[in-house]
PDB file of N, CA and C in Angstrom:
ATOM      1  N   MET H   1     133.512 106.525  85.006  1.00 63.00           N
ATOM      2  CA  MET H   1     132.015 106.656  85.571  1.00 63.00           C
ATOM      3  C   MET H   1     130.637 106.062  85.236  1.00 63.00           C
ATOM      4  N   GLY H   2     130.819 106.082  83.861  1.00 77.00           N
ATOM      5  CA  GLY H   2     129.746 104.729  82.912  1.00 77.00           C
ATOM      6  C   GLY H   2     129.612 103.425  83.385  1.00 77.00           C
ATOM      7  N   VAL H   3     130.331 103.303  84.163  1.00 84.00           N
ATOM      8  CA  VAL H   3     130.706 102.324  85.119  1.00 84.00           C
ATOM      9  C   VAL H   3     129.604 102.337  86.017  1.00 84.00           C
ATOM     10  N   ARG H   4     130.287 103.246  87.008  1.00 86.00           N
ATOM     11  CA  ARG H   4     128.709 103.159  87.627  1.00 86.00           C
ATOM     12  C   ARG H   4     127.734 103.289  87.128  1.00 86.00           C
ATOM     13  N   VAL H   5     127.617 104.084  86.654  1.00 87.00           N
ATOM     14  CA  VAL H   5     125.724 104.560  85.587  1.00 87.00           C
ATOM     15  C   VAL H   5     125.475 103.577  85.589  1.00 87.00           C
ATOM     16  N   VAL H   6     125.785 102.462  84.664  1.00 88.00           N
ATOM     17  CA  VAL H   6     125.417 101.692  84.384  1.00 88.00           C
ATOM     18  C   VAL H   6     125.339  99.652  85.278  1.00 88.00           C
ATOM     19  N   ALA H   7     126.072 100.187  86.418  1.00 90.00           N
ATOM     20  CA  ALA H   7     125.733  99.665  87.261  1.00 90.00           C
ATOM     21  C   ALA H   7     124.509 100.148  88.073  1.00 90.00           C
ATOM     22  N   GLN H   8     124.616 100.617  88.424  1.00 93.00           N
ATOM     23  CA  GLN H   8     123.101 101.328  89.519  1.00 93.00           C
ATOM     24  C   GLN H   8     121.850 100.853  87.928  1.00 93.00           C
ATOM     25  N   LEU H   9     121.375 101.107  86.781  1.00 91.00           N
ATOM     26  CA  LEU H   9     120.796 101.261  85.926  1.00 91.00           C
ATOM     27  C   LEU H   9     120.883  99.527  86.027  1.00 91.00           C
ATOM     28  N   ARG H  10     121.422  98.869  86.358  1.00 91.00           N
ATOM     29  CA  ARG H  10     121.048  97.396  86.002  1.00 91.00           C
ATOM     30  C   ARG H  10     120.271  96.740  87.444  1.00 91.00           C
ATOM     31  N   LYS H  11     120.153  97.363  88.496  1.00 94.00           N
ATOM     32  CA  LYS H  11     119.036  97.040  89.315  1.00 94.00           C
ATOM     33  C   LYS H  11     117.563  97.279  89.509  1.00 94.00           C
ATOM     34  N   ASN H  12     117.428  98.050  88.197  1.00 95.00           N
ATOM     35  CA  ASN H  12     115.966  97.796  87.468  1.00 95.00           C
ATOM     36  C   ASN H  12     115.478  96.331  86.609  1.00 95.00           C
ATOM     37  N   THR H  13     115.088  95.919  86.853  1.00 93.00           N
ATOM     38  CA  THR H  13     115.123  94.480  85.711  1.00 93.00           C
ATOM     39  C   THR H  13     114.701  94.802  84.507  1.00 93.00           C
ATOM     40  N   ARG H  14     113.804  96.057  84.377  1.00 95.00           N
ATOM     41  CA  ARG H  14     112.849  96.616  83.418  1.00 95.00           C
ATOM     42  C   ARG H  14     113.657  97.171  82.280  1.00 95.00           C
ATOM     43  N   VAL H  15     114.799  97.839  82.708  1.00 92.00           N
ATOM     44  CA  VAL H  15     115.635  98.390  82.011  1.00 92.00           C
ATOM     45  C   VAL H  15     116.632  97.972  81.089  1.00 92.00           C
ATOM     46  N   GLU H  16     116.974  97.821  79.825  1.00 93.00           N
ATOM     47  CA  GLU H  16     117.442  97.172  78.970  1.00 93.00           C
ATOM     48  C   GLU H  16     118.743  97.895  78.379  1.00 93.00           C
ATOM     49  N   ILE H  17     119.638  98.271  78.959  1.00 91.00           N
ATOM     50  CA  ILE H  17     121.151  98.009  78.267  1.00 91.00           C
ATOM     51  C   ILE H  17     121.503  97.942  77.494  1.00 91.00           C
ATOM     52  N   VAL H  18     122.114  98.650  76.456  1.00 92.00           N
ATOM     53  CA  VAL H  18     122.485  97.984  74.588  1.00 92.00           C
ATOM     54  C   VAL H  18     124.085  99.790  75.274  1.00 92.00           C
ATOM     55  N   THR H  19     124.738  98.300  75.248  1.00 90.00           N
ATOM     56  CA  THR H  19     126.540  99.543  75.474  1.00 90.00           C
ATOM     57  C   THR H  19     126.489  99.583  73.897  1.00 90.00           C
ATOM     58  N   LEU H  20     128.089 100.635  73.586  1.00 89.00           N
ATOM     59  CA  LEU H  20     128.470 101.260  72.785  1.00 89.00           C
ATOM     60  C   LEU H  20     129.816 101.586  72.771  1.00 89.00           C
ATOM     61  N   ASP H  21     130.576 101.231  72.629  1.00 88.00           N
ATOM     62  CA  ASP H  21     132.030 101.460  72.325  1.00 88.00           C
ATOM     63  C   ASP H  21     132.644 101.073  71.391  1.00 88.00           C
ATOM     64  N   PRO H  22     133.630 101.973  71.423  1.00 88.00           N
ATOM     65  CA  PRO H  22     135.278 101.219  70.128  1.00 88.00           C
ATOM     66  C   PRO H  22     135.502 100.540  70.235  1.00 88.00           C
ATOM     67  N   ARG H  23     136.036  99.974  72.265  1.00 86.00           N
ATOM     68  CA  ARG H  23     136.760  98.928  72.917  1.00 86.00           C
ATOM     69  C   ARG H  23     136.075  97.208  72.956  1.00 86.00           C
ATOM     70  N   ASP H  24     136.910  96.512  72.590  1.00 83.00           N
ATOM     71  CA  ASP H  24     136.264  94.689  73.046  1.00 83.00           C
ATOM     72  C   ASP H  24     136.107  95.053  74.806  1.00 83.00           C
ATOM     73  N   SER H  25     136.617  95.471  75.672  1.00 88.00           N
ATOM     74  CA  SER H  25     136.741  95.528  76.616  1.00 88.00           C
ATOM     75  C   SER H  25     136.863  96.440  77.285  1.00 88.00           C
ATOM     76  N   PRO H  26     136.029  97.187  77.417  1.00 85.00           N
ATOM     77  CA  PRO H  26     135.893  98.334  78.326  1.00 85.00           C
ATOM     78  C   PRO H  26     135.909  98.433  79.686  1.00 85.00           C
ATOM     79  N   PRO H  27     136.024  99.464  80.821  1.00 85.00           N
ATOM     80  CA  PRO H  27     135.998  98.945  81.798  1.00 85.00           C
ATOM     81  C   PRO H  27     134.459  98.087  82.664  1.00 85.00           C
ATOM     82  N   ALA H  28     133.588  98.792  82.183  1.00 87.00           N
ATOM     83  CA  ALA H  28     132.294  97.620  82.534  1.00 87.00           C
ATOM     84  C   ALA H  28     132.798  96.495  82.230  1.00 87.00           C
ATOM     85  N   VAL H  29     132.840  95.996  80.578  1.00 91.00           N
ATOM     86  CA  VAL H  29     133.578  94.522  80.756  1.00 91.00           C
ATOM     87  C   VAL H  29     134.826  94.042  82.295  1.00 91.00           C
ATOM     88  N   ARG H  30     134.980  94.988  81.970  1.00 92.00           N
ATOM     89  CA  ARG H  30     136.462  94.766  82.645  1.00 92.00           C
ATOM     90  C   ARG H  30     136.467  93.668  84.495  1.00 92.00           C
ATOM     91  N   GLU H  31     134.982  95.257  84.908  1.00 92.00           N
ATOM     92  CA  GLU H  31     134.776  94.625  86.099  1.00 92.00           C
ATOM     93  C   GLU H  31     133.623  94.228  86.280  1.00 92.00           C
ATOM     94  N   GLY H  32     133.269  93.874  85.179  1.00 93.00           N
ATOM     95  CA  GLY H  32     132.777  92.184  84.990  1.00 93.00           C
ATOM     96  C   GLY H  32     131.222  93.225  85.452  1.00 93.00           C
ATOM     97  N   VAL H  33     130.295  94.309  85.421  1.00 91.00           N
ATOM     98  CA  VAL H  33     129.167  94.720  85.256  1.00 91.00           C
ATOM     99  C   VAL H  33     128.544  94.081  84.247  1.00 91.00           C
ATOM    100  N   ILE H  34     128.813  94.195  82.506  1.00 91.00           N
ATOM    101  CA  ILE H  34     128.675  93.656  81.574  1.00 91.00           C
ATOM    102  C   ILE H  34     129.849  92.709  80.971  1.00 91.00           C
ATOM    103  N   GLU H  35     128.248  91.345  80.663  1.00 92.00           N
ATOM    104  CA  GLU H  35     129.317  90.288  79.302  1.00 92.00           C
ATOM    105  C   GLU H  35     130.545  91.534  79.065  1.00 92.00           C
ATOM    106  N   ARG H  36     129.375  91.839  77.768  1.00 93.00           N
ATOM    107  CA  ARG H  36     130.252  92.504  76.379  1.00 93.00           C
ATOM    108  C   ARG H  36     129.535  93.662  76.060  1.00 93.00           C
ATOM    109  N   VAL H  37     130.401  94.438  74.905  1.00 92.00           N
ATOM    110  CA  VAL H  37     129.871  95.480  73.948  1.00 92.00           C
ATOM    111  C   VAL H  37     128.700  95.135  72.988  1.00 92.00           C
ATOM    112  N   ASP H  38     128.003  95.496  73.109  1.00 94.00           N
ATOM    113  CA  ASP H  38     126.583  95.344  72.249  1.00 94.00           C
ATOM    114  C   ASP H  38     126.926  95.702  70.958  1.00 94.00           C
ATOM    115  N   TYR H  39     127.244  97.034  70.387  1.00 94.00           N
ATOM    116  CA  TYR H  39     127.936  97.680  69.395  1.00 94.00           C
ATOM    117  C   TYR H  39     129.864  98.160  69.079  1.00 94.00           C
ATOM    118  N   LYS H  40     130.068  97.300  69.076  1.00 93.00           N
ATOM    119  CA  LYS H  40     132.277  97.976  68.835  1.00 93.00           C
ATOM    120  C   LYS H  40     131.567  98.727  67.690  1.00 93.00           C
ATOM    121  N   THR H  41     131.757  99.902  67.787  1.00 88.00           N
ATOM    122  CA  THR H  41     131.190 101.317  66.384  1.00 88.00           C
ATOM    123  C   THR H  41     133.190 102.128  66.867  1.00 88.00           C
ATOM    124  N   PRO H  42     133.165 103.401  65.865  1.00 85.00           N
ATOM    125  CA  PRO H  42     133.750 104.240  66.741  1.00 85.00           C
ATOM    126  C   PRO H  42     133.474 105.556  67.227  1.00 85.00           C
ATOM    127  N   LEU H  43     133.612 106.279  67.693  1.00 76.00           N
ATOM    128  CA  LEU H  43     132.966 107.576  67.952  1.00 76.00           C
ATOM    129  C   LEU H  43     132.939 108.078  67.213  1.00 76.00           C
ATOM    130  N   ASP H  44     131.839 107.891  66.204  1.00 84.00           N
ATOM    131  CA  ASP H  44     131.637 108.917  64.550  1.00 84.00           C
ATOM    132  C   ASP H  44     130.316 109.030  65.205  1.00 84.00           C
ATOM    133  N   ILE H  45     130.557 110.275  64.904  1.00 89.00           N
ATOM    134  CA  ILE H  45     128.345 110.633  64.538  1.00 89.00           C
ATOM    135  C   ILE H  45     127.852 109.638  64.864  1.00 89.00           C
ATOM    136  N   VAL H  46     128.156 109.426  62.351  1.00 91.00           N
ATOM    137  CA  VAL H  46     127.344 109.015  61.537  1.00 91.00           C
ATOM    138  C   VAL H  46     127.156 107.619  61.811  1.00 91.00           C
ATOM    139  N   GLU H  47     127.858 106.782  62.449  1.00 91.00           N
ATOM    140  CA  GLU H  47     127.812 105.906  63.273  1.00 91.00           C
ATOM    141  C   GLU H  47     126.834 105.631  64.271  1.00 91.00           C
ATOM    142  N   ILE H  48     127.230 106.016  65.599  1.00 91.00           N
ATOM    143  CA  ILE H  48     126.110 105.847  66.968  1.00 91.00           C
ATOM    144  C   ILE H  48     125.436 106.207  66.026  1.00 91.00           C
ATOM    145  N   VAL H  49     124.988 107.652  65.338  1.00 93.00           N
ATOM    146  CA  VAL H  49     123.303 107.601  64.901  1.00 93.00           C
ATOM    147  C   VAL H  49     122.606 106.442  64.112  1.00 93.00           C
ATOM    148  N   LYS H  50     123.270 105.415  63.799  1.00 94.00           N
ATOM    149  CA  LYS H  50     123.382 104.153  62.596  1.00 94.00           C
ATOM    150  C   LYS H  50     122.517 103.600  63.795  1.00 94.00           C
ATOM    151  N   VAL H  51     123.077 103.552  64.933  1.00 94.00           N
ATOM    152  CA  VAL H  51     122.711 102.572  65.584  1.00 94.00           C
ATOM    153  C   VAL H  51     121.723 102.466  66.565  1.00 94.00           C
ATOM    154  N   ILE H  52     121.558 103.900  66.957  1.00 94.00           N
ATOM    155  CA  ILE H  52     120.522 104.737  68.186  1.00 94.00           C
ATOM    156  C   ILE H  52     118.971 104.711  67.238  1.00 94.00           C
ATOM    157  N   VAL H  53     119.358 104.611  65.918  1.00 95.00           N
ATOM    158  CA  VAL H  53     117.750 104.383  65.223  1.00 95.00           C
ATOM    159  C   VAL H  53     117.874 103.238  64.882  1.00 95.00           C
ATOM    160  N   GLU H  54     118.870 102.103  65.021  1.00 95.00           N
ATOM    161  CA  GLU H  54     118.887 100.794  65.042  1.00 95.00           C
ATOM    162  C   GLU H  54     117.702  99.886  66.326  1.00 95.00           C
ATOM    163  N   VAL H  55     117.945 101.140  67.554  1.00 95.00           N
ATOM    164  CA  VAL H  55     118.038 100.392  68.093  1.00 95.00           C
ATOM    165  C   VAL H  55     116.458 100.927  68.902  1.00 95.00           C
ATOM    166  N   ALA H  56     116.158 102.134  68.497  1.00 95.00           N
ATOM    167  CA  ALA H  56     115.017 102.855  69.012  1.00 95.00           C
ATOM    168  C   ALA H  56     115.897 103.246  70.883  1.00 95.00           C
ATOM    169  N   PRO H  57     115.812 103.198  71.299  1.00 94.00           N
ATOM    170  CA  PRO H  57     116.174 104.265  72.465  1.00 94.00           C
ATOM    171  C   PRO H  57     115.088 104.591  72.900  1.00 94.00           C
ATOM    172  N   ASP H  58     114.484 104.548  74.170  1.00 93.00           N
ATOM    173  CA  ASP H  58     113.499 105.718  75.369  1.00 93.00           C
ATOM    174  C   ASP H  58     115.029 107.187  75.889  1.00 93.00           C
ATOM    175  N   LEU H  59     116.651 106.711  75.738  1.00 92.00           N
ATOM    176  CA  LEU H  59     117.004 107.701  76.422  1.00 92.00           C
ATOM    177  C   LEU H  59     118.575 106.941  76.090  1.00 92.00           C
ATOM    178  N   VAL H  60     118.961 108.115  75.967  1.00 91.00           N
ATOM    179  CA  VAL H  60     120.858 107.797  75.768  1.00 91.00           C
ATOM    180  C   VAL H  60     120.765 108.418  76.777  1.00 91.00           C
ATOM    181  N   LEU H  61     122.256 107.514  77.438  1.00 85.00           N
ATOM    182  CA  LEU H  61     123.296 108.427  77.976  1.00 85.00           C
ATOM    183  C   LEU H  61     124.910 108.569  77.887  1.00 85.00           C
ATOM    184  N   LEU H  62     125.416 109.500  77.649  1.00 81.00           N
ATOM    185  CA  LEU H  62     126.380 109.593  76.717  1.00 81.00           C
ATOM    186  C   LEU H  62     127.941 109.994  78.536  1.00 81.00           C
ATOM    187  N   THR H  63     128.729 108.336  78.349  1.00 74.00           N
ATOM    188  CA  THR H  63     129.779 108.273  79.409  1.00 74.00           C
ATOM    189  C   THR H  63     131.010 108.782  79.082  1.00 74.00           C
ATOM    190  N   THR H  64     130.780 109.170  76.991  1.00 61.00           N
ATOM    191  CA  THR H  64     132.255 108.747  77.154  1.00 61.00           C
ATOM    192  C   THR H  64     133.107 109.923  77.448  1.00 61.00           C
ATOM    193  N   SER H  65     134.322 110.190  78.136  1.00 55.00           N
ATOM    194  CA  SER H  65     134.976 111.015  78.655  1.00 55.00           C
ATOM    195  C   SER H  65     135.707 110.635  78.983  1.00 55.00           C
ATOM    196  N   ALA H  66     137.148 110.883  79.011  1.00 54.00           N
ATOM    197  CA  ALA H  66     138.523 111.274  78.851  1.00 54.00           C
ATOM    198  C   ALA H  66     139.431 109.740  79.759  1.00 54.00           C
ATOM    199  N   ALA H  67     138.388 109.393  80.760  1.00 51.00           N
ATOM    200  CA  ALA H  67     138.918 108.821  82.218  1.00 51.00           C
ATOM    201  C   ALA H  67     137.848 107.801  81.646  1.00 51.00           C
ATOM    202  N   ASP H  68     137.008 107.861  80.937  1.00 50.00           N
ATOM    203  CA  ASP H  68     136.229 106.489  80.476  1.00 50.00           C
ATOM    204  C   ASP H  68     137.225 105.686  79.744  1.00 50.00           C
ATOM    205  N   MET H  69     137.373 106.601  78.683  1.00 51.00           N
ATOM    206  CA  MET H  69     137.924 105.570  77.731  1.00 51.00           C
ATOM    207  C   MET H  69     139.978 105.645  77.666  1.00 51.00           C
ATOM    208  N   GLY H  70     140.255 105.696  79.025  1.00 52.00           N
ATOM    209  CA  GLY H  70     141.426 105.462  79.537  1.00 52.00           C
ATOM    210  C   GLY H  70     142.675 106.315  78.789  1.00 52.00           C
ATOM    211  N   THR H  71     142.451 107.748  78.482  1.00 51.00           N
ATOM    212  CA  THR H  71     143.217 108.655  77.819  1.00 51.00           C
ATOM    213  C   THR H  71     143.683 109.953  77.843  1.00 51.00           C
ATOM    214  N   THR H  72     143.130 109.921  79.561  1.00 52.00           N
ATOM    215  CA  THR H  72     143.096 110.726  80.562  1.00 52.00           C
ATOM    216  C   THR H  72     144.619 112.134  79.903  1.00 52.00           C
ATOM    217  N   GLY H  73     144.637 113.443  80.321  1.00 56.00           N
ATOM    218  CA  GLY H  73     145.623 114.287  79.705  1.00 56.00           C
ATOM    219  C   GLY H  73     145.636 114.332  77.999  1.00 56.00           C
ATOM    220  N   SER H  74     145.274 113.874  77.377  1.00 61.00           N
ATOM    221  CA  SER H  74     145.011 114.454  75.956  1.00 61.00           C
ATOM    222  C   SER H  74     144.465 115.201  75.747  1.00 61.00           C
ATOM    223  N   SER H  75     145.483 115.741  75.068  1.00 63.00           N
ATOM    224  CA  SER H  75     145.039 117.015  74.583  1.00 63.00           C
ATOM    225  C   SER H  75     144.007 117.306  72.959  1.00 63.00           C
ATOM    226  N   GLY H  76     143.565 118.167  73.222  1.00 73.00           N
ATOM    227  CA  GLY H  76     141.896 118.039  73.207  1.00 73.00           C
ATOM    228  C   GLY H  76     141.063 117.315  72.903  1.00 73.00           C
ATOM    229  N   LEU H  77     141.144 116.035  73.853  1.00 70.00           N
ATOM    230  CA  LEU H  77     140.635 114.607  73.817  1.00 70.00           C
ATOM    231  C   LEU H  77     139.295 115.654  74.129  1.00 70.00           C
ATOM    232  N   ASP H  78     139.262 115.993  75.165  1.00 72.00           N
ATOM    233  CA  ASP H  78     137.611 116.717  76.122  1.00 72.00           C
ATOM    234  C   ASP H  78     136.922 117.992  75.023  1.00 72.00           C
ATOM    235  N   ILE H  79     137.679 118.282  74.644  1.00 80.00           N
ATOM    236  CA  ILE H  79     136.642 119.732  73.823  1.00 80.00           C
ATOM    237  C   ILE H  79     135.797 118.362  72.101  1.00 80.00           C
ATOM    238  N   PHE H  80     136.937 117.481  71.906  1.00 78.00           N
ATOM    239  CA  PHE H  80     136.302 117.236  70.504  1.00 78.00           C
ATOM    240  C   PHE H  80     135.315 116.432  71.440  1.00 78.00           C
ATOM    241  N   LEU H  81     135.008 115.461  72.704  1.00 76.00           N
ATOM    242  CA  LEU H  81     134.109 114.537  72.990  1.00 76.00           C
ATOM    243  C   LEU H  81     132.741 115.444  73.379  1.00 76.00           C
ATOM    244  N   ASP H  82     133.342 116.278  73.890  1.00 81.00           N
ATOM    245  CA  ASP H  82     131.913 117.837  73.954  1.00 81.00           C
ATOM    246  C   ASP H  82     131.076 118.223  72.680  1.00 81.00           C
ATOM    247  N   ALA H  83     132.416 118.306  72.258  1.00 85.00           N
ATOM    248  CA  ALA H  83     131.585 118.781  69.914  1.00 85.00           C
ATOM    249  C   ALA H  83     130.570 116.744  69.801  1.00 85.00           C
ATOM    250  N   LEU H  84     130.710 116.059  69.755  1.00 83.00           N
ATOM    251  CA  LEU H  84     130.555 114.776  69.758  1.00 83.00           C
ATOM    252  C   LEU H  84     129.396 115.086  70.606  1.00 83.00           C
ATOM    253  N   ASN H  85     128.862 115.268  72.131  1.00 84.00           N
ATOM    254  CA  ASN H  85     128.087 115.528  72.960  1.00 84.00           C
ATOM    255  C   ASN H  85     126.101 116.124  72.104  1.00 84.00           C
ATOM    256  N   GLN H  86     127.694 116.820  71.444  1.00 89.00           N
ATOM    257  CA  GLN H  86     126.711 118.263  71.230  1.00 89.00           C
ATOM    258  C   GLN H  86     125.778 118.005  69.716  1.00 89.00           C
ATOM    259  N   GLU H  87     126.268 117.692  69.020  1.00 91.00           N
ATOM    260  CA  GLU H  87     126.740 116.961  68.190  1.00 91.00           C
ATOM    261  C   GLU H  87     125.313 115.718  67.769  1.00 91.00           C
ATOM    262  N   LEU H  88     125.323 114.818  68.299  1.00 91.00           N
ATOM    263  CA  LEU H  88     124.245 113.646  68.771  1.00 91.00           C
ATOM    264  C   LEU H  88     123.048 114.430  69.230  1.00 91.00           C
ATOM    265  N   GLU H  89     122.922 115.601  70.189  1.00 90.00           N
ATOM    266  CA  GLU H  89     121.974 116.148  70.794  1.00 90.00           C
ATOM    267  C   GLU H  89     121.018 115.989  69.755  1.00 90.00           C
ATOM    268  N   ALA H  90     121.519 117.095  68.888  1.00 92.00           N
ATOM    269  CA  ALA H  90     121.414 117.679  67.778  1.00 92.00           C
ATOM    270  C   ALA H  90     120.809 117.147  66.561  1.00 92.00           C
ATOM    271  N   SER H  91     121.313 115.825  67.039  1.00 92.00           N
ATOM    272  CA  SER H  91     121.016 114.695  65.353  1.00 92.00           C
ATOM    273  C   SER H  91     119.697 113.866  66.068  1.00 92.00           C
ATOM    274  N   VAL H  92     119.618 113.675  67.179  1.00 93.00           N
ATOM    275  CA  VAL H  92     118.843 112.896  67.214  1.00 93.00           C
ATOM    276  C   VAL H  92     117.407 113.094  68.134  1.00 93.00           C
ATOM    277  N   ARG H  93     116.008 111.716  67.243  1.00 93.00           N
ATOM    278  CA  ARG H  93     114.254 112.590  68.352  1.00 93.00           C
ATOM    279  C   ARG H  93     114.814 112.237  69.695  1.00 93.00           C
ATOM    280  N   VAL H  94     115.759 111.435  70.643  1.00 93.00           N
ATOM    281  CA  VAL H  94     115.417 111.266  71.519  1.00 93.00           C
ATOM    282  C   VAL H  94     116.552 111.237  72.709  1.00 93.00           C
ATOM    283  N   PRO H  95     115.980 111.119  73.531  1.00 92.00           N
ATOM    284  CA  PRO H  95     116.702 112.781  75.352  1.00 92.00           C
ATOM    285  C   PRO H  95     118.315 111.691  75.007  1.00 92.00           C
ATOM    286  N   VAL H  96     118.927 113.025  74.867  1.00 89.00           N
ATOM    287  CA  VAL H  96     120.498 112.823  75.332  1.00 89.00           C
ATOM    288  C   VAL H  96     120.842 113.571  75.869  1.00 89.00           C
ATOM    289  N   ILE H  97     121.997 112.308  77.084  1.00 86.00           N
ATOM    290  CA  ILE H  97     122.122 113.456  78.366  1.00 86.00           C
ATOM    291  C   ILE H  97     123.482 112.967  78.707  1.00 86.00           C
ATOM    292  N   ALA H  98     124.040 114.009  78.667  1.00 81.00           N
ATOM    293  CA  ALA H  98     125.601 113.644  78.718  1.00 81.00           C
ATOM    294  C   ALA H  98     126.040 113.208  80.734  1.00 81.00           C
ATOM    295  N   VAL H  99     126.376 112.082  81.157  1.00 77.00           N
ATOM    296  CA  VAL H  99     126.754 111.940  82.466  1.00 77.00           C
ATOM    297  C   VAL H  99     128.061 112.964  82.693  1.00 77.00           C
ATOM    298  N   ALA H 100     127.490 113.683  84.176  1.00 60.00           N
ATOM    299  CA  ALA H 100     128.853 114.200  84.705  1.00 60.00           C
ATOM    300  C   ALA H 100     130.085 113.285  84.380  1.00 60.00           C
ATOM    301  N   ARG H 101     130.618 114.451  84.567  1.00 50.00           N
ATOM    302  CA  ARG H 101     132.333 113.761  84.208  1.00 50.00           C
ATOM    303  C   ARG H 101     133.382 113.801  85.809  1.00 50.00           C
ATOM    304  N   SER H 102     132.578 115.225  86.681  1.00 47.00           N
ATOM    305  CA  SER H 102     133.135 115.472  88.170  1.00 47.00           C
ATOM    306  C   SER H 102     133.012 114.664  89.007  1.00 47.00           C
ATOM    307  N   PHE H 103     133.083 113.003  88.977  1.00 43.00           N
ATOM    308  CA  PHE H 103     132.605 112.052  90.131  1.00 43.00           C
ATOM    309  C   PHE H 103     133.660 111.177  89.286  1.00 43.00           C
ATOM    310  N   THR H 104     134.218 110.335  90.375  1.00 44.00           N
ATOM    311  CA  THR H 104     135.435 109.220  89.739  1.00 44.00           C
ATOM    312  C   THR H 104     134.027 108.119  90.305  1.00 44.00           C
TER     313      THR H 104
END
């Protein structure tokens, strides 16, 4: 899902996209939608907030789903990601929107 969101946003050249991912080569890189990950950081609320403060974005889109991480079926991962999303929404002063995971 994250790959599709980034691909659509790239249609508007005025939109600057900054990516954060714990992996060197997430699906968006492998599929050629982006060249590289801008910030390689763990999925840790403190580290993510540091990047948000540094970048000062207008909007944060969360696309970290079990499928995006390549770990579908991992017990408890969806619960962890939901908690991470809620914590992030409460921790920063910019809009944070979790992208629906129901689309493929």
